[in-house]
């Protein structure tokens, strides 16, 4: 409100002070918001940060965001591309849901993408 007054917007400053006063009256502690906070699942950035902080092997089990995830990577030689292609499938042990990575150029990338896709599916289905 003070900044609004400094730039010549006194009407906006008075409105902001009025809204703040009403919010303070509505909450019993004075510092809590009158609007209830709805817990949300992890964001894509949270998922990506946790998943990419791990080094993956061929097969294994990891715990990410309190979920036990089992994964299995396989590789195949693509003759028409003349390169190795990696695939990964990841399973959430608690719910039984799974997802895969599709074609990737590295084992690490395949595992990361499969687990990220799995977490997005878990979030979409309301499991996390």
mmCIF file of C-alpha atoms in Angstrom:
data_model
loop_
_atom_site.group_PDB
_atom_site.id
_atom_site.type_symbol
_atom_site.label_atom_id
_atom_site.label_comp_id
_atom_site.label_asym_id
_atom_site.label_seq_id
_atom_site.Cartn_x
_atom_site.Cartn_y
_atom_site.Cartn_z
ATOM 1 C CA UNK A 1 0.000 0.000 0.000
ATOM 2 C CA UNK A 2 2.858 2.347 0.810
ATOM 3 C CA UNK A 3 4.438 1.771 -2.600
ATOM 4 C CA UNK A 4 1.129 2.578 -4.306
ATOM 5 C CA UNK A 5 1.007 5.903 -2.494
ATOM 6 C CA UNK A 6 4.579 6.703 -3.555
ATOM 7 C CA UNK A 7 3.725 6.234 -7.210
ATOM 8 C CA UNK A 8 0.551 8.289 -6.904
ATOM 9 C CA UNK A 9 -2.024 5.496 -6.756
ATOM 10 C CA UNK A 10 -3.745 6.376 -3.466
ATOM 11 C CA UNK A 11 -7.054 4.814 -4.532
ATOM 12 C CA UNK A 12 -5.375 1.452 -5.074
ATOM 13 C CA UNK A 13 -3.488 1.807 -1.779
ATOM 14 C CA UNK A 14 -6.702 2.375 0.162
ATOM 15 C CA UNK A 15 -8.345 -0.604 -1.555
ATOM 16 C CA UNK A 16 -5.358 -2.856 -0.726
ATOM 17 C CA UNK A 17 -5.465 -1.765 2.937
ATOM 18 C CA UNK A 18 -9.201 -2.440 3.110
ATOM 19 C CA UNK A 19 -8.770 -5.949 1.665
ATOM 20 C CA UNK A 20 -5.900 -6.712 4.057
ATOM 21 C CA UNK A 21 -7.956 -5.541 7.045
ATOM 22 C CA UNK A 22 -10.885 -7.758 6.014
ATOM 23 C CA UNK A 23 -8.556 -10.756 5.667
ATOM 24 C CA UNK A 24 -7.087 -10.121 9.129
ATOM 25 C CA UNK A 25 -10.604 -9.981 10.615
ATOM 26 C CA UNK A 26 -11.615 -13.233 8.893
ATOM 27 C CA UNK A 27 -8.709 -15.280 10.252
ATOM 28 C CA UNK A 28 -8.549 -16.044 13.998
ATOM 29 C CA UNK A 29 -4.750 -15.812 14.327
ATOM 30 C CA UNK A 30 -4.410 -12.764 12.132
ATOM 31 C CA UNK A 31 -1.628 -14.334 10.075
ATOM 32 C CA UNK A 32 -3.551 -17.243 8.553
ATOM 33 C CA UNK A 33 -5.289 -16.883 5.238
ATOM 34 C CA UNK A 34 -9.088 -16.947 5.115
ATOM 35 C CA UNK A 35 -8.880 -19.166 2.012
ATOM 36 C CA UNK A 36 -8.289 -22.846 2.837
ATOM 37 C CA UNK A 37 -5.079 -24.262 1.451
ATOM 38 C CA UNK A 38 -5.623 -27.346 -0.703
ATOM 39 C CA UNK A 39 -2.667 -29.742 -0.700
ATOM 40 C CA UNK A 40 -1.454 -30.519 -4.192
ATOM 41 C CA UNK A 41 0.714 -33.264 -5.574
ATOM 42 C CA UNK A 42 4.288 -32.728 -6.670
ATOM 43 C CA UNK A 43 4.853 -30.506 -9.684
ATOM 44 C CA UNK A 44 6.640 -31.633 -12.835
ATOM 45 C CA UNK A 45 9.729 -29.764 -11.641
ATOM 46 C CA UNK A 46 9.668 -31.577 -8.261
ATOM 47 C CA UNK A 47 9.345 -34.943 -9.969
ATOM 48 C CA UNK A 48 12.117 -34.171 -12.462
ATOM 49 C CA UNK A 49 14.482 -32.962 -9.730
ATOM 50 C CA UNK A 50 14.052 -36.120 -7.623
ATOM 51 C CA UNK A 51 14.194 -38.529 -10.568
ATOM 52 C CA UNK A 52 17.275 -37.032 -12.205
ATOM 53 C CA UNK A 53 19.286 -36.976 -8.961
ATOM 54 C CA UNK A 54 19.701 -40.777 -9.122
ATOM 55 C CA UNK A 55 22.097 -42.893 -11.219
ATOM 56 C CA UNK A 56 20.267 -45.900 -12.637
ATOM 57 C CA UNK A 57 21.613 -49.357 -13.481
ATOM 58 C CA UNK A 58 20.088 -52.066 -15.706
ATOM 59 C CA UNK A 59 17.481 -53.149 -13.184
ATOM 60 C CA UNK A 60 16.668 -51.941 -9.724
ATOM 61 C CA UNK A 61 14.357 -50.446 -7.174
ATOM 62 C CA UNK A 62 14.399 -46.862 -5.901
ATOM 63 C CA UNK A 63 12.321 -44.794 -3.489
ATOM 64 C CA UNK A 64 11.307 -41.406 -4.859
ATOM 65 C CA UNK A 65 8.838 -39.073 -3.110
ATOM 66 C CA UNK A 66 7.951 -41.916 -0.686
ATOM 67 C CA UNK A 67 6.990 -44.259 -3.564
ATOM 68 C CA UNK A 68 8.840 -47.523 -4.214
ATOM 69 C CA UNK A 69 9.570 -47.791 -7.927
ATOM 70 C CA UNK A 70 10.980 -50.865 -9.681
ATOM 71 C CA UNK A 71 12.501 -50.428 -13.141
ATOM 72 C CA UNK A 72 14.055 -52.567 -15.854
ATOM 73 C CA UNK A 73 16.074 -51.233 -18.799
ATOM 74 C CA UNK A 74 16.802 -53.184 -21.951
ATOM 75 C CA UNK A 75 18.878 -52.360 -24.998
ATOM 76 C CA UNK A 76 18.584 -53.267 -28.629
ATOM 77 C CA UNK A 77 20.744 -52.637 -31.635
ATOM 78 C CA UNK A 78 18.827 -50.830 -34.369
ATOM 79 C CA UNK A 79 20.392 -51.881 -37.667
ATOM 80 C CA UNK A 80 18.689 -49.192 -39.732
ATOM 81 C CA UNK A 81 19.998 -46.481 -37.348
ATOM 82 C CA UNK A 82 23.226 -48.368 -36.627
ATOM 83 C CA UNK A 83 23.098 -47.536 -32.914
ATOM 84 C CA UNK A 84 22.066 -48.925 -29.542
ATOM 85 C CA UNK A 85 18.579 -47.994 -28.368
ATOM 86 C CA UNK A 86 17.490 -48.269 -24.727
ATOM 87 C CA UNK A 87 14.016 -48.926 -23.357
ATOM 88 C CA UNK A 88 12.821 -48.886 -19.772
ATOM 89 C CA UNK A 89 9.679 -49.926 -17.972
ATOM 90 C CA UNK A 90 8.958 -48.632 -14.467
ATOM 91 C CA UNK A 91 6.400 -49.998 -11.967
ATOM 92 C CA UNK A 92 4.969 -48.369 -8.861
ATOM 93 C CA UNK A 93 4.964 -51.193 -6.328
ATOM 94 C CA UNK A 94 2.162 -49.716 -4.195
ATOM 95 C CA UNK A 95 -0.406 -49.217 -6.955
ATOM 96 C CA UNK A 96 0.819 -51.675 -9.589
ATOM 97 C CA UNK A 97 0.772 -49.004 -12.308
ATOM 98 C CA UNK A 98 3.528 -49.001 -14.912
ATOM 99 C CA UNK A 99 4.813 -46.840 -17.741
ATOM 100 C CA UNK A 100 7.633 -47.005 -20.259
ATOM 101 C CA UNK A 101 10.157 -44.658 -21.798
ATOM 102 C CA UNK A 102 9.998 -45.370 -25.489
ATOM 103 C CA UNK A 103 13.255 -45.238 -27.471
ATOM 104 C CA UNK A 104 16.171 -43.443 -25.773
ATOM 105 C CA UNK A 105 19.855 -43.111 -26.564
ATOM 106 C CA UNK A 106 21.103 -43.882 -23.031
ATOM 107 C CA UNK A 107 20.181 -46.230 -20.196
ATOM 108 C CA UNK A 108 20.036 -43.279 -17.781
ATOM 109 C CA UNK A 109 17.712 -41.309 -20.054
ATOM 110 C CA UNK A 110 15.411 -44.285 -20.566
ATOM 111 C CA UNK A 111 15.070 -44.890 -16.815
ATOM 112 C CA UNK A 112 14.521 -41.195 -16.059
ATOM 113 C CA UNK A 113 11.816 -40.806 -18.695
ATOM 114 C CA UNK A 114 9.980 -43.987 -17.707
ATOM 115 C CA UNK A 115 9.904 -42.986 -14.038
ATOM 116 C CA UNK A 116 8.890 -39.383 -14.822
ATOM 117 C CA UNK A 117 6.033 -40.626 -17.025
ATOM 118 C CA UNK A 118 4.980 -43.028 -14.268
ATOM 119 C CA UNK A 119 4.860 -40.226 -11.679
ATOM 120 C CA UNK A 120 2.778 -38.065 -14.025
ATOM 121 C CA UNK A 121 0.302 -40.930 -14.457
ATOM 122 C CA UNK A 122 0.166 -41.440 -10.681
ATOM 123 C CA UNK A 123 -0.568 -37.730 -10.223
ATOM 124 C CA UNK A 124 -3.246 -37.732 -12.954
ATOM 125 C CA UNK A 125 -4.992 -40.683 -11.292
ATOM 126 C CA UNK A 126 -4.913 -38.996 -7.859
ATOM 127 C CA UNK A 127 -2.549 -41.522 -6.277
ATOM 128 C CA UNK A 128 0.012 -38.874 -5.322
#
